[in-house]
Structure formats: C-alpha cells, structure tokens
Amino acid sequence: MKHDTSLRRFATAMPHGRGMVIGPLNQSFRAGNTIFPSRVFAPSEVRRVLKDGHQSRKIGRDVRKGPRRGWPIFTLTLEERASCPRSCAQWGACYGNNMQAAERIAHGPELIAALEDELFALARKHPAGFLVRLHVLGDFYSAEYAGFWNRMLASLPALHLFGFTAQDPASPIGRAVARLALDHGWARAAIRFSGAPHELHAARVIDPGDIDPDAVLCPAQTGATDCCATCALCWHSERSIAFRRH
Ligand code: SF4
C-alpha cells in the first residue's frame, strides 16, 4: 500500500529490532545523557520549543480522524536519559540513539517559561483544541514539571496531551503524572506508563515477532496507518499500546 506522506516530512521507518544500543562502558550510559550533545539547545537558542508535528516522521501535522479532525499537533523533545528515570527499561536502547537530527530542548525553569508562553499563544490561535505529544524523547523530569502541565491543563481548555512516561507510577513524579488524567480526564491527558503491566494506560516494547495479548500494536508500525495524525489511537483509546523494538 502506498502511504500519503504529505502529513510529515520524513517517512516512517519500520522497526527491525537492530537499533543502536549502548552499554555501561559508554560515557552517555553512565552519565545519563544523549550521545549527540551538540543537538541539545537552550530554549533561548531555538525559535520555538514546541515543534509542528509535521517535523516528526511519526506524528503528522494535524489530526485526520475522529472528532478532533483538523486539530494541529505539536511535539516536545527533551534530552534523552538526562530527563529520564534511571530505571527506564530502555536506558541503553533509547530510540534517541537513532535520532541524531532531533533537536533536544534542555530542561529546567527556562523551558517551563518558554512552554507557558507558547501554550497560551497556541490556545489563543487554536481555541477549538490542539494536541501536544510529550515527549518525543525525554520524560517528565520532576514532580514540579508534571505539576506545570497540570496547571496548563487547568488554565487552557484547548490543550490536550498524549505521550508516554518511563516514571514508576508509584514514585513522586509518577504520581504527579498520573494526576494529570485523574484531574482532567484521559481525553485531555493520555499519558501512558511505559512497561506497566496493565491492559489500560500502559505502553510496552516487544521484540519483532512477539505479541502482547493485553495491548494493541501501534498501527503505524504495521503499516496499517501512516502516522499518529491518521491513527488517533493514543488519544481515542485507553487500551495499552505495544511498540516493536526499533
Ligand atoms: S498507536 Fe497510533 S497514535 Fe499511538 S503512537 Fe502509534 S500511530 Fe501514534
């Protein structure tokens, strides 16, 4: 089947299970940062911290399916490992190892200030609704940062989130992430816990050829859909989602 790739600038790469894996001898593995340090930027060094989904090969520019059709999609990419829990099961196999070109935004107070400005501007421009994919790389790096998103959801009814976290749901950061959906509903904050065992609200990585009976395989990885914009499963469904290892 030929896919319309006009929604995003880069074609989706099918997983093959041979992505780059770094081990404990690697400096980035030990220090907890990206293997591409020249691709980390301060918020003041970039025009916008939230990028159009069009710029990401897996996301797409705007929703093409369901009641959110037409809503624009934006993405936030942080530094992998530096913003992630050490307990992440994909610590050495992070997809970021294969994403040299990705522009990572350094996290901290400057990021939160830039995000707040941009989110208020987006809410004015898209009052009917818009989606933000958290985080293409990286994670909720503190409970305060998760609390920032909670405050934005409370302030901006147009804002809707989807994404994944490797934080332990029982940890202080994990509990602050879980609060997003508890306080605002899954429809506004569809953040899945990576590696969690549940049939709902989780995401899991499986090896090529394996199946996860308690999860739906990401349709973009099977070729059944083109990208998130044409799929919409992550924000429409509460079912857990499985991803084949890259
Ligand atoms: S399941 Fe659909 S919406 Fe979720 S990551 Fe895969 S393509 Fe995107």
Tab-separated table of C-alpha atoms and ligand atoms in Angstrom:
chain	number	residue	atom	x	y	z
A	1	MET	CA	0.000	0.000	0.000
A	2	LYS	CA	1.310	3.448	-0.845
A	3	HIS	CA	1.141	5.927	2.014
A	4	ASP	CA	0.462	9.632	1.718
A	5	THR	CA	3.478	11.138	3.431
A	6	SER	CA	2.427	14.771	2.961
A	7	LEU	CA	1.476	14.980	6.658
A	8	ARG	CA	5.060	14.681	7.796
A	9	ARG	CA	8.401	15.464	6.257
A	10	PHE	CA	10.071	12.108	6.874
A	11	ALA	CA	8.838	8.628	6.027
A	12	THR	CA	8.098	6.245	8.911
A	13	ALA	CA	10.915	3.767	9.484
A	14	MET	CA	9.615	0.266	10.166
A	15	PRO	CA	11.105	-1.331	13.292
A	16	HIS	CA	13.659	-4.028	12.655
A	17	GLY	CA	14.987	-4.643	16.185
A	18	ARG	CA	18.506	-3.535	15.274
A	19	GLY	CA	18.529	-0.007	16.717
A	20	MET	CA	21.711	1.232	18.392
A	21	VAL	CA	22.131	0.009	21.961
A	22	ILE	CA	24.753	1.494	24.291
A	23	GLY	CA	26.100	-0.333	27.318
A	24	PRO	CA	27.586	0.544	30.716
A	25	LEU	CA	31.005	1.254	29.169
A	26	ASN	CA	29.526	4.104	27.165
A	27	GLN	CA	30.019	7.552	28.708
A	28	SER	CA	26.415	8.641	27.926
A	29	PHE	CA	25.041	5.478	29.528
A	30	ARG	CA	26.984	6.211	32.722
A	31	ALA	CA	26.491	9.990	32.802
A	32	GLY	CA	22.850	9.807	31.732
A	33	ASN	CA	22.711	11.991	28.645
A	34	THR	CA	22.343	11.888	24.870
A	35	ILE	CA	25.066	10.514	22.656
A	36	PHE	CA	24.515	13.637	20.490
A	37	PRO	CA	25.335	16.517	22.887
A	38	SER	CA	25.627	19.040	20.044
A	39	ARG	CA	21.868	18.503	19.451
A	40	VAL	CA	20.841	19.868	22.865
A	41	PHE	CA	19.684	23.503	22.793
A	42	ALA	CA	18.713	26.016	25.437
A	43	PRO	CA	15.153	27.326	24.926
A	44	SER	CA	16.660	30.739	24.107
A	45	GLU	CA	18.613	29.185	21.219
A	46	VAL	CA	15.530	27.970	19.322
A	47	ARG	CA	12.649	29.808	17.708
A	48	ARG	CA	10.046	27.628	19.468
A	49	VAL	CA	10.330	24.766	21.951
A	50	LEU	CA	7.092	23.188	20.666
A	51	LYS	CA	7.551	21.952	17.099
A	52	ASP	CA	4.949	21.252	14.416
A	53	GLY	CA	4.081	17.554	14.240
A	54	HIS	CA	4.917	17.855	10.550
A	55	GLN	CA	8.594	17.863	11.518
A	56	SER	CA	8.375	14.426	13.128
A	57	ARG	CA	8.150	11.369	10.919
A	58	LYS	CA	5.864	9.517	13.327
A	59	ILE	CA	3.482	12.292	14.304
A	60	GLY	CA	1.970	14.328	11.468
A	61	ARG	CA	0.777	17.911	11.198
A	62	ASP	CA	-2.910	17.729	12.133
A	63	VAL	CA	-5.479	15.144	13.181
A	64	ARG	CA	-7.128	13.429	10.211
A	65	LYS	CA	-9.526	11.139	12.052
A	66	GLY	CA	-12.357	11.329	14.567
A	67	PRO	CA	-13.920	14.280	16.372
A	68	ARG	CA	-10.550	16.053	16.694
A	69	ARG	CA	-10.066	16.163	12.929
A	70	GLY	CA	-8.255	19.355	11.983
A	71	TRP	CA	-6.629	19.967	15.358
A	72	PRO	CA	-2.912	20.758	14.998
A	73	ILE	CA	-0.341	18.538	16.704
A	74	PHE	CA	2.821	19.834	18.351
A	75	THR	CA	5.717	17.931	19.859
A	76	LEU	CA	8.185	18.481	22.663
A	77	THR	CA	11.574	16.755	22.575
A	78	LEU	CA	13.808	16.792	25.657
A	79	GLU	CA	17.228	15.281	26.181
A	80	GLU	CA	17.001	11.525	26.463
A	81	ARG	CA	18.423	9.971	29.648
A	82	ALA	CA	19.165	13.450	31.125
A	83	SER	CA	15.439	13.967	31.773
A	84	CYS	CA	14.546	10.283	32.278
A	85	PRO	CA	14.425	7.944	35.274
A	86	ARG	CA	17.469	5.721	35.623
A	87	SER	CA	15.046	2.825	35.989
A	88	CYS	CA	13.895	3.135	32.353
A	89	ALA	CA	13.965	-0.338	30.763
A	90	GLN	CA	15.171	1.235	27.507
A	91	TRP	CA	18.051	3.189	29.124
A	92	GLY	CA	20.675	1.792	26.751
A	93	ALA	CA	18.351	1.093	23.810
A	94	CYS	CA	16.645	4.509	23.773
A	95	TYR	CA	15.208	5.404	20.393
A	96	GLY	CA	17.137	8.673	20.687
A	97	ASN	CA	20.319	6.714	19.921
A	98	ASN	CA	18.985	6.556	16.347
A	99	MET	CA	17.784	10.182	16.167
A	100	GLN	CA	20.897	12.241	15.571
A	101	ALA	CA	18.954	15.019	13.840
A	102	ALA	CA	16.403	15.563	16.630
A	103	GLU	CA	16.586	18.960	18.330
A	104	ARG	CA	16.535	18.341	22.075
A	105	ILE	CA	15.498	21.197	24.380
A	106	ALA	CA	17.383	21.498	27.669
A	107	HIS	CA	15.013	21.165	30.620
A	108	GLY	CA	14.657	23.485	33.608
A	109	PRO	CA	12.992	26.796	34.539
A	110	GLU	CA	13.774	28.358	31.141
A	111	LEU	CA	11.911	25.532	29.405
A	112	ILE	CA	8.856	25.955	31.633
A	113	ALA	CA	8.753	29.715	30.992
A	114	ALA	CA	9.031	29.205	27.212
A	115	LEU	CA	6.388	26.472	27.254
A	116	GLU	CA	3.949	28.625	29.186
A	117	ASP	CA	4.285	31.490	26.682
A	118	GLU	CA	3.905	29.189	23.699
A	119	LEU	CA	0.976	27.232	25.142
A	120	PHE	CA	-1.011	30.379	25.883
A	121	ALA	CA	-0.322	31.613	22.335
A	122	LEU	CA	-1.388	28.259	20.847
A	123	ALA	CA	-4.579	28.256	22.910
A	124	ARG	CA	-5.451	31.708	21.541
A	125	LYS	CA	-4.747	30.552	17.992
A	126	HIS	CA	-6.500	27.170	18.277
A	127	PRO	CA	-9.403	27.656	20.707
A	128	ALA	CA	-11.201	24.547	19.383
A	129	GLY	CA	-8.327	22.358	20.522
A	130	PHE	CA	-4.756	21.267	19.888
A	131	LEU	CA	-2.591	18.307	20.846
A	132	VAL	CA	0.882	18.193	22.359
A	133	ARG	CA	2.901	14.974	22.173
A	134	LEU	CA	5.028	14.543	25.317
A	135	HIS	CA	7.872	13.671	24.909
A	136	VAL	CA	9.297	12.501	21.589
A	137	LEU	CA	12.494	11.988	23.595
A	138	GLY	CA	12.977	12.539	27.300
A	139	ASP	CA	10.469	12.394	30.113
A	140	PHE	CA	8.753	14.193	32.981
A	141	TYR	CA	11.913	15.083	34.886
A	142	SER	CA	10.355	16.259	38.161
A	143	ALA	CA	7.051	16.319	40.012
A	144	GLU	CA	7.107	20.117	39.680
A	145	TYR	CA	7.379	19.822	35.901
A	146	ALA	CA	4.424	17.379	35.827
A	147	GLY	CA	2.602	19.868	38.045
A	148	PHE	CA	3.299	22.579	35.475
A	149	TRP	CA	1.400	20.532	32.869
A	150	ASN	CA	-1.420	20.071	35.359
A	151	ARG	CA	-1.631	23.840	35.780
A	152	MET	CA	-1.621	24.344	31.991
A	153	LEU	CA	-4.445	21.818	31.557
A	154	ALA	CA	-6.443	23.685	34.181
A	155	SER	CA	-5.777	27.065	32.551
A	156	LEU	CA	-6.148	26.128	28.872
A	157	PRO	CA	-9.232	24.055	27.952
A	158	ALA	CA	-7.970	23.749	24.358
A	159	LEU	CA	-4.807	21.920	25.464
A	160	HIS	CA	-4.763	18.111	25.104
A	161	LEU	CA	-1.758	15.881	25.831
A	162	PHE	CA	-0.701	12.442	24.711
A	163	GLY	CA	2.512	10.548	25.248
A	164	PHE	CA	4.428	8.186	27.475
A	165	THR	CA	6.461	8.169	30.649
A	166	ALA	CA	9.011	5.708	31.985
A	167	GLN	CA	8.486	7.004	35.514
A	168	ASP	CA	7.326	4.445	38.078
A	169	PRO	CA	3.609	5.157	38.686
A	170	ALA	CA	4.280	4.781	42.447
A	171	SER	CA	7.124	7.339	42.518
A	172	PRO	CA	6.500	11.006	43.377
A	173	ILE	CA	6.987	12.005	39.736
A	174	GLY	CA	4.835	9.098	38.528
A	175	ARG	CA	2.046	10.064	40.906
A	176	ALA	CA	2.193	13.661	39.643
A	177	VAL	CA	1.936	12.355	36.060
A	178	ALA	CA	-0.991	10.082	36.943
A	179	ARG	CA	-2.735	13.107	38.454
A	180	LEU	CA	-2.961	14.699	35.004
A	181	ALA	CA	-5.572	12.176	33.846
A	182	LEU	CA	-7.137	11.914	37.305
A	183	ASP	CA	-7.673	15.673	37.464
A	184	HIS	CA	-8.517	16.389	33.821
A	185	GLY	CA	-9.637	13.066	32.315
A	186	TRP	CA	-7.955	10.679	29.890
A	187	ALA	CA	-9.343	12.662	26.948
A	188	ARG	CA	-7.148	15.597	27.965
A	189	ALA	CA	-4.093	13.816	29.316
A	190	ALA	CA	-3.498	10.442	27.649
A	191	ILE	CA	-0.084	9.724	29.176
A	192	ARG	CA	0.786	6.015	29.229
A	193	PHE	CA	3.159	4.381	31.700
A	194	SER	CA	5.886	2.575	29.748
A	195	GLY	CA	6.436	-1.015	30.794
A	196	ALA	CA	3.449	-1.102	33.152
A	197	PRO	CA	1.610	-4.451	33.062
A	198	HIS	CA	-1.947	-3.167	32.795
A	199	GLU	CA	-4.443	-3.558	29.963
A	200	LEU	CA	-5.137	0.156	30.229
A	201	HIS	CA	-2.993	3.310	30.140
A	202	ALA	CA	0.325	1.499	29.543
A	203	ALA	CA	2.834	1.184	26.713
A	204	ARG	CA	5.186	-1.739	26.240
A	205	VAL	CA	8.092	-2.553	23.931
A	206	ILE	CA	8.024	-6.007	22.370
A	207	ASP	CA	10.558	-7.799	20.204
A	208	PRO	CA	9.790	-8.237	16.484
A	209	GLY	CA	7.570	-11.287	16.059
A	210	ASP	CA	6.264	-11.220	19.655
A	211	ILE	CA	2.690	-10.349	20.534
A	212	ASP	CA	1.274	-8.691	23.645
A	213	PRO	CA	-2.270	-10.010	24.164
A	214	ASP	CA	-3.104	-7.164	26.543
A	215	ALA	CA	-2.131	-4.367	24.174
A	216	VAL	CA	-2.851	-3.054	20.689
A	217	LEU	CA	0.183	-2.970	18.408
A	218	CYS	CA	0.884	0.580	17.200
A	219	PRO	CA	-0.763	0.599	13.749
A	220	ALA	CA	1.955	2.849	12.303
A	221	GLN	CA	4.440	0.040	12.930
A	222	THR	CA	2.395	-2.496	10.988
A	223	GLY	CA	1.774	-0.209	8.035
A	224	ALA	CA	-1.951	-0.073	8.859
A	225	THR	CA	-1.763	3.691	9.210
A	226	ASP	CA	0.671	6.390	8.275
A	227	CYS	CA	1.384	8.294	11.487
A	228	CYS	CA	-0.299	9.459	14.698
A	229	ALA	CA	-2.342	12.096	12.845
A	230	THR	CA	-4.061	9.410	10.757
A	231	CYS	CA	-4.253	6.888	13.628
A	232	ALA	CA	-5.540	8.739	16.713
A	233	LEU	CA	-5.470	5.559	18.807
A	234	CYS	CA	-3.299	7.032	21.561
A	235	TRP	CA	-5.828	9.689	22.496
A	236	HIS	CA	-9.035	7.847	21.492
A	237	SER	CA	-8.387	4.602	23.324
A	238	GLU	CA	-7.448	3.774	26.900
A	239	ARG	CA	-6.119	0.332	25.843
A	240	SER	CA	-2.423	-0.246	26.369
A	241	ILE	CA	-0.279	0.041	23.251
A	242	ALA	CA	2.658	-2.152	22.233
A	243	PHE	CA	5.605	-0.959	20.161
A	244	ARG	CA	8.036	-3.209	18.365
A	245	ARG	CA	11.630	-2.660	19.348
A	246	HIS	CA	13.473	-0.456	16.861
B	1	SF4	S1	-0.855	3.954	18.276
B	1	SF4	FE1	-1.336	5.495	16.694
B	1	SF4	S2	-1.417	7.447	17.818
B	1	SF4	FE2	-0.318	5.952	19.141
B	1	SF4	S3	1.880	6.138	18.665
B	1	SF4	FE3	1.071	4.549	17.276
B	1	SF4	S4	0.487	5.695	15.385
B	1	SF4	FE4	0.693	7.209	17.041
